[in-house]
Amino acid sequence: SPAQAMAASRLQERQIALLHGLSRVESKAYSVDKAFEPALDLDLENGRSIRLQNRQERLLLDILALGNKIELPGWCDPSRKWERVSERGRSCSPIAKEGETSPLEKRLQSEMEARGMQTAKFARVQADYYTLDLDKRRSILGAPSIYHLCKSIVLENTQAPDEVTDCSDPKFSKYYLVIVQYAAQFSADKLKKWCHEVNQGKYGKKKINFRLAPDEVSARLTGYKHNAVSPVGLQDASLPLVLSHKIAQLQPDIFWLGGGEVDLKLSFSSAEFIEAYRPFVLDCTTDV
């Protein structure tokens, strides 16, 4: 309708104005290529830099909200593909750009489609994503709550018998990939208890001791580096998956986690993921 078109036009003008404001903030903050580098020694300007960064964060959130309201092609819709506008990858507004998909993203998408998954969505995030608190990450991704933000970690049984060296037995594997909420804490004791019980005491508890696998082991098994680990497209497809039962109970039924690249995030339905990948769904966390 004409009224809706006029409202959308006003919102678009507001968003563009915010982008210009963001550019002014960045240009005032620091000079040359050292803008917003946390390691920069700015004792005399520390208070000023913090104020500028806070203003920038507020502008970013306003831009995201306006983009979603307007639903303009190519703006900040979390369900679309994003790219950074910063040459050096510094904190800036993630602006959608249609038609640009990384080879890894294509591979993961193909794998999920082959397994019948239809709810998967990718989102690109800015370089400083992991420096932000959970609520700001939630806002960037458009997640329903911070409890819908999850991570994948690789666990190693450091006390496994000598003959247990790989993932050939999913019920007593040397390694597991465990998916938990950021707002919860992984419990090695609960995974140990499950492993002991599911094997009906075949292995003594002294032979079960789960610890985070070293980064190089995680990378070898998953094919991904730190902050990019995903349960999709694993290097070692035999790596058993464990999903926290709290994620399976989330409403609405969606959760976000790593998408194989540090700035690539992935979401899908837990019910669909369970059907496609058959993880063990366990109580493996404690509340933070």
Short mmCIF file of C-alpha atoms in Angstrom, two decimals:
data_model
loop_
_atom_site.label_atom_id
_atom_site.label_comp_id
_atom_site.label_asym_id
_atom_site.label_seq_id
_atom_site.Cartn_x
_atom_site.Cartn_y
_atom_site.Cartn_z
CA SER A 1 0.00 0.00 0.00
CA PRO A 2 1.17 3.65 -0.40
CA ALA A 3 1.32 4.04 3.39
CA GLN A 4 3.52 0.95 3.78
CA ALA A 5 5.76 2.09 0.93
CA MET A 6 6.18 5.49 2.57
CA ALA A 7 6.98 3.88 5.94
CA ALA A 8 9.53 1.58 4.33
CA SER A 9 11.11 4.55 2.56
CA ARG A 10 11.44 6.43 5.85
CA LEU A 11 12.98 3.40 7.55
CA GLN A 12 15.40 2.97 4.67
CA GLU A 13 16.47 6.61 4.94
CA ARG A 14 16.98 6.11 8.67
CA GLN A 15 19.12 3.03 8.08
CA ILE A 16 21.27 4.83 5.53
CA ALA A 17 21.67 7.72 7.97
CA LEU A 18 22.80 5.26 10.63
CA LEU A 19 25.36 3.80 8.24
CA HIS A 20 26.73 7.29 7.61
CA GLY A 21 26.84 7.84 11.35
CA LEU A 22 28.76 4.60 11.76
CA SER A 23 31.30 5.71 9.18
CA ARG A 24 31.79 9.00 11.01
CA VAL A 25 32.31 7.16 14.29
CA GLU A 26 34.94 4.91 12.71
CA SER A 27 36.75 7.80 11.08
CA LYS A 28 36.91 9.73 14.35
CA ALA A 29 38.03 6.82 16.48
CA TYR A 30 41.55 6.21 15.24
CA SER A 31 43.60 6.88 12.16
CA VAL A 32 45.13 4.67 9.48
CA ASP A 33 44.78 0.88 9.91
CA LYS A 34 44.89 0.76 13.71
CA ALA A 35 41.24 1.62 14.23
CA PHE A 36 39.66 -0.43 17.01
CA GLU A 37 42.68 -2.71 17.59
CA PRO A 38 42.40 -3.76 21.25
CA ALA A 39 46.16 -4.13 21.64
CA LEU A 40 46.75 -0.46 20.73
CA ASP A 41 48.15 1.57 23.61
CA LEU A 42 45.82 4.54 24.01
CA ASP A 43 46.14 5.46 27.66
CA LEU A 44 45.26 9.10 27.09
CA GLU A 45 42.31 8.36 24.85
CA ASN A 46 41.02 5.22 26.55
CA GLY A 47 37.79 6.78 27.81
CA ARG A 48 37.11 8.37 24.43
CA SER A 49 37.71 5.13 22.55
CA ILE A 50 35.34 3.18 24.82
CA ARG A 51 32.60 5.74 24.28
CA LEU A 52 33.07 5.58 20.53
CA GLN A 53 32.99 1.78 20.53
CA ASN A 54 29.81 1.77 22.61
CA ARG A 55 28.20 4.18 20.17
CA GLN A 56 29.27 2.00 17.27
CA GLU A 57 27.70 -1.08 18.89
CA ARG A 58 24.41 0.76 19.38
CA LEU A 59 24.44 1.88 15.75
CA LEU A 60 25.09 -1.68 14.56
CA LEU A 61 22.14 -3.04 16.52
CA ASP A 62 19.89 -0.24 15.20
CA ILE A 63 20.95 -1.02 11.63
CA LEU A 64 20.23 -4.73 12.05
CA ALA A 65 16.79 -4.03 13.52
CA LEU A 66 15.88 -1.57 10.76
CA GLY A 67 17.08 -3.92 8.04
CA ASN A 68 14.86 -6.67 9.37
CA LYS A 69 11.82 -4.36 9.56
CA ILE A 70 12.26 -3.07 6.03
CA GLU A 71 13.11 -6.51 4.57
CA LEU A 72 15.14 -4.86 1.83
CA PRO A 73 17.06 -7.15 -0.54
CA GLY A 74 20.70 -7.22 0.46
CA TRP A 75 20.34 -5.74 3.95
CA CYS A 76 20.97 -7.24 7.35
CA ASP A 77 18.59 -10.18 7.42
CA PRO A 78 20.19 -12.88 9.63
CA SER A 79 18.78 -15.60 7.36
CA ARG A 80 20.79 -14.30 4.41
CA LYS A 81 24.48 -14.57 3.63
CA TRP A 82 26.60 -11.77 5.09
CA GLU A 83 29.99 -10.34 4.34
CA ARG A 84 32.09 -7.75 6.11
CA VAL A 85 32.52 -4.35 4.49
CA SER A 86 35.79 -3.76 6.31
CA GLU A 87 38.93 -4.42 4.26
CA ARG A 88 40.84 -5.64 7.30
CA GLY A 89 37.93 -7.51 8.90
CA ARG A 90 37.46 -5.09 11.80
CA SER A 91 34.16 -4.68 13.59
CA CYS A 92 31.65 -3.20 11.18
CA SER A 93 28.12 -3.64 9.88
CA PRO A 94 27.55 -7.08 8.33
CA ILE A 95 25.81 -6.35 5.03
CA ALA A 96 24.18 -9.08 3.00
CA LYS A 97 25.46 -9.78 -0.48
CA GLU A 98 23.53 -12.24 -2.56
CA GLY A 99 25.25 -14.84 -4.70
CA GLU A 100 28.48 -15.21 -2.74
CA THR A 101 28.85 -18.61 -1.10
CA SER A 102 32.12 -20.20 0.00
CA PRO A 103 33.04 -23.68 -1.29
CA LEU A 104 32.76 -25.02 2.26
CA GLU A 105 29.28 -23.58 2.68
CA LYS A 106 28.23 -25.23 -0.58
CA ARG A 107 29.65 -28.56 0.56
CA LEU A 108 27.87 -28.43 3.91
CA GLN A 109 24.62 -27.38 2.28
CA SER A 110 24.83 -30.28 -0.16
CA GLU A 111 25.47 -32.75 2.65
CA MET A 112 22.50 -31.52 4.67
CA GLU A 113 20.20 -31.57 1.67
CA ALA A 114 21.32 -35.13 0.89
CA ARG A 115 20.29 -36.08 4.42
CA GLY A 116 16.87 -34.50 3.98
CA MET A 117 17.45 -31.36 6.05
CA GLN A 118 15.45 -28.35 4.91
CA THR A 119 15.63 -25.88 7.81
CA ALA A 120 19.37 -25.12 7.65
CA LYS A 121 20.41 -21.46 7.39
CA PHE A 122 23.84 -19.85 7.25
CA ALA A 123 24.83 -16.42 8.55
CA ARG A 124 28.08 -14.45 8.29
CA VAL A 125 29.12 -12.51 11.37
CA GLN A 126 31.62 -9.74 11.98
CA ALA A 127 35.22 -10.33 13.04
CA ASP A 128 34.68 -9.35 16.68
CA TYR A 129 31.71 -11.71 17.17
CA TYR A 130 33.44 -13.76 19.86
CA THR A 131 34.34 -10.67 21.87
CA LEU A 132 30.64 -9.85 22.29
CA ASP A 133 28.44 -11.10 25.10
CA LEU A 134 25.81 -13.76 24.43
CA ASP A 135 22.90 -11.36 24.18
CA LYS A 136 24.63 -9.33 21.48
CA ARG A 137 25.46 -12.50 19.56
CA ARG A 138 21.82 -13.55 19.90
CA SER A 139 20.71 -10.21 18.47
CA ILE A 140 23.09 -10.44 15.52
CA LEU A 141 21.86 -13.92 14.58
CA GLY A 142 18.22 -13.23 15.36
CA ALA A 143 18.15 -16.21 17.74
CA PRO A 144 15.10 -16.53 20.03
CA SER A 145 17.27 -16.54 23.20
CA ILE A 146 20.84 -17.03 24.39
CA TYR A 147 19.90 -20.66 25.11
CA HIS A 148 19.62 -21.21 21.36
CA LEU A 149 23.34 -20.39 20.93
CA CYS A 150 25.40 -23.59 20.98
CA LYS A 151 28.90 -24.89 20.35
CA SER A 152 30.58 -28.13 19.30
CA ILE A 153 33.52 -29.45 21.32
CA VAL A 154 35.65 -32.54 20.83
CA LEU A 155 36.22 -34.72 23.91
CA GLU A 156 38.94 -37.32 24.34
CA ASN A 157 38.87 -40.28 26.70
CA THR A 158 42.38 -39.92 28.06
CA GLN A 159 42.17 -43.14 30.12
CA ALA A 160 40.74 -45.42 27.42
CA PRO A 161 42.29 -48.89 27.17
CA ASP A 162 45.21 -49.20 24.77
CA GLU A 163 43.08 -51.03 22.22
CA VAL A 164 40.60 -48.13 22.03
CA THR A 165 42.30 -45.69 19.69
CA ASP A 166 39.58 -44.50 17.33
CA CYS A 167 35.83 -44.03 16.88
CA SER A 168 34.96 -47.50 15.60
CA ASP A 169 32.70 -48.21 18.61
CA PRO A 170 30.35 -45.22 19.04
CA LYS A 171 29.31 -46.39 22.52
CA PHE A 172 32.90 -46.50 23.72
CA SER A 173 34.81 -44.18 21.47
CA LYS A 174 38.18 -42.57 22.05
CA TYR A 175 36.62 -39.30 20.92
CA TYR A 176 33.19 -37.64 20.90
CA LEU A 177 31.89 -34.43 19.42
CA VAL A 178 29.54 -32.90 21.98
CA ILE A 179 27.07 -30.11 21.25
CA VAL A 180 26.10 -27.97 24.25
CA GLN A 181 24.58 -24.56 24.92
CA TYR A 182 26.85 -21.63 25.67
CA ALA A 183 24.59 -20.89 28.62
CA ALA A 184 25.29 -24.32 30.13
CA GLN A 185 28.46 -26.09 31.22
CA PHE A 186 29.56 -29.42 29.83
CA SER A 187 29.72 -32.15 32.50
CA ALA A 188 32.46 -34.71 31.94
CA ASP A 189 31.07 -36.72 34.86
CA LYS A 190 27.66 -37.11 33.18
CA LEU A 191 29.23 -38.28 29.93
CA LYS A 192 31.40 -40.68 31.90
CA LYS A 193 28.34 -42.05 33.73
CA TRP A 194 26.48 -42.58 30.45
CA CYS A 195 29.47 -44.28 28.84
CA HIS A 196 29.83 -46.63 31.81
CA GLU A 197 26.11 -47.49 31.89
CA VAL A 198 25.56 -47.90 28.14
CA ASN A 199 28.37 -50.47 28.14
CA GLN A 200 26.83 -52.23 31.14
CA GLY A 201 29.99 -51.88 33.19
CA LYS A 202 32.19 -53.58 30.61
CA TYR A 203 34.76 -50.85 31.14
CA GLY A 204 35.61 -49.72 34.64
CA LYS A 205 35.14 -46.07 35.56
CA LYS A 206 38.90 -45.69 35.85
CA LYS A 207 39.05 -46.32 32.11
CA ILE A 208 36.82 -43.34 31.38
CA ASN A 209 38.11 -39.79 31.75
CA PHE A 210 36.89 -37.17 29.29
CA ARG A 211 38.89 -34.01 28.62
CA LEU A 212 38.87 -31.46 25.83
CA ALA A 213 40.90 -32.82 22.95
CA PRO A 214 43.96 -30.78 21.92
CA ASP A 215 43.31 -28.32 19.10
CA GLU A 216 45.37 -30.35 16.64
CA VAL A 217 43.37 -33.51 17.43
CA SER A 218 40.08 -31.64 17.09
CA ALA A 219 41.20 -30.20 13.75
CA ARG A 220 42.28 -33.64 12.49
CA LEU A 221 38.95 -35.24 13.38
CA THR A 222 36.63 -32.43 12.33
CA GLY A 223 38.58 -30.59 9.64
CA TYR A 224 37.79 -27.32 11.43
CA LYS A 225 39.75 -24.93 13.59
CA HIS A 226 38.82 -23.36 16.93
CA ASN A 227 35.51 -21.42 16.94
CA ALA A 228 34.55 -22.99 13.60
CA VAL A 229 33.80 -26.59 14.63
CA SER A 230 30.58 -27.98 13.18
CA PRO A 231 28.95 -31.42 13.38
CA VAL A 232 28.27 -31.19 9.64
CA GLY A 233 30.90 -32.13 7.05
CA LEU A 234 33.27 -33.81 9.50
CA GLN A 235 36.69 -34.95 8.32
CA ASP A 236 36.21 -38.21 10.22
CA ALA A 237 32.60 -39.20 9.60
CA SER A 238 32.84 -41.94 12.26
CA LEU A 239 33.22 -39.38 15.07
CA PRO A 240 30.19 -40.02 17.35
CA LEU A 241 27.92 -37.05 18.05
CA VAL A 242 26.38 -36.19 21.41
CA LEU A 243 23.62 -33.58 21.65
CA SER A 244 22.59 -32.05 24.96
CA HIS A 245 19.00 -33.00 25.76
CA LYS A 246 18.33 -29.35 26.62
CA ILE A 247 18.95 -28.38 23.00
CA ALA A 248 16.47 -31.01 21.85
CA GLN A 249 13.88 -29.42 24.17
CA LEU A 250 14.30 -25.84 22.92
CA GLN A 251 11.26 -23.90 21.78
CA PRO A 252 11.12 -22.72 19.10
CA ASP A 253 12.92 -25.74 17.70
CA ILE A 254 16.06 -24.13 16.29
CA PHE A 255 19.64 -23.71 17.44
CA TRP A 256 22.77 -21.94 16.18
CA LEU A 257 26.33 -23.28 16.14
CA GLY A 258 29.58 -23.11 14.18
CA GLY A 259 29.39 -23.51 10.43
CA GLY A 260 32.94 -24.61 9.58
CA GLU A 261 34.45 -21.12 9.27
CA VAL A 262 35.06 -18.75 12.18
CA ASP A 263 32.70 -16.11 10.77
CA LEU A 264 30.13 -18.58 9.44
CA LYS A 265 27.27 -19.70 11.68
CA LEU A 266 24.69 -22.37 11.00
CA SER A 267 21.21 -23.04 12.36
CA PHE A 268 18.65 -25.79 11.96
CA SER A 269 15.89 -27.67 13.76
CA SER A 270 17.09 -30.06 16.47
CA ALA A 271 14.42 -32.60 15.47
CA GLU A 272 15.63 -32.49 11.89
CA PHE A 273 19.28 -32.72 12.97
CA ILE A 274 18.55 -35.74 15.19
CA GLU A 275 16.75 -37.48 12.34
CA ALA A 276 19.54 -36.75 9.86
CA TYR A 277 22.66 -37.34 12.00
CA ARG A 278 21.46 -39.67 14.79
CA PRO A 279 23.42 -38.17 17.69
CA PHE A 280 23.20 -39.58 21.20
CA VAL A 281 20.81 -37.21 23.03
CA LEU A 282 22.01 -37.03 26.62
CA ASP A 283 21.90 -35.03 29.82
CA CYS A 284 25.53 -33.89 29.62
CA THR A 285 25.52 -30.38 31.07
CA THR A 286 24.98 -28.44 34.27
CA ASP A 287 23.52 -24.96 34.60
CA VAL A 288 26.05 -22.15 34.70
#
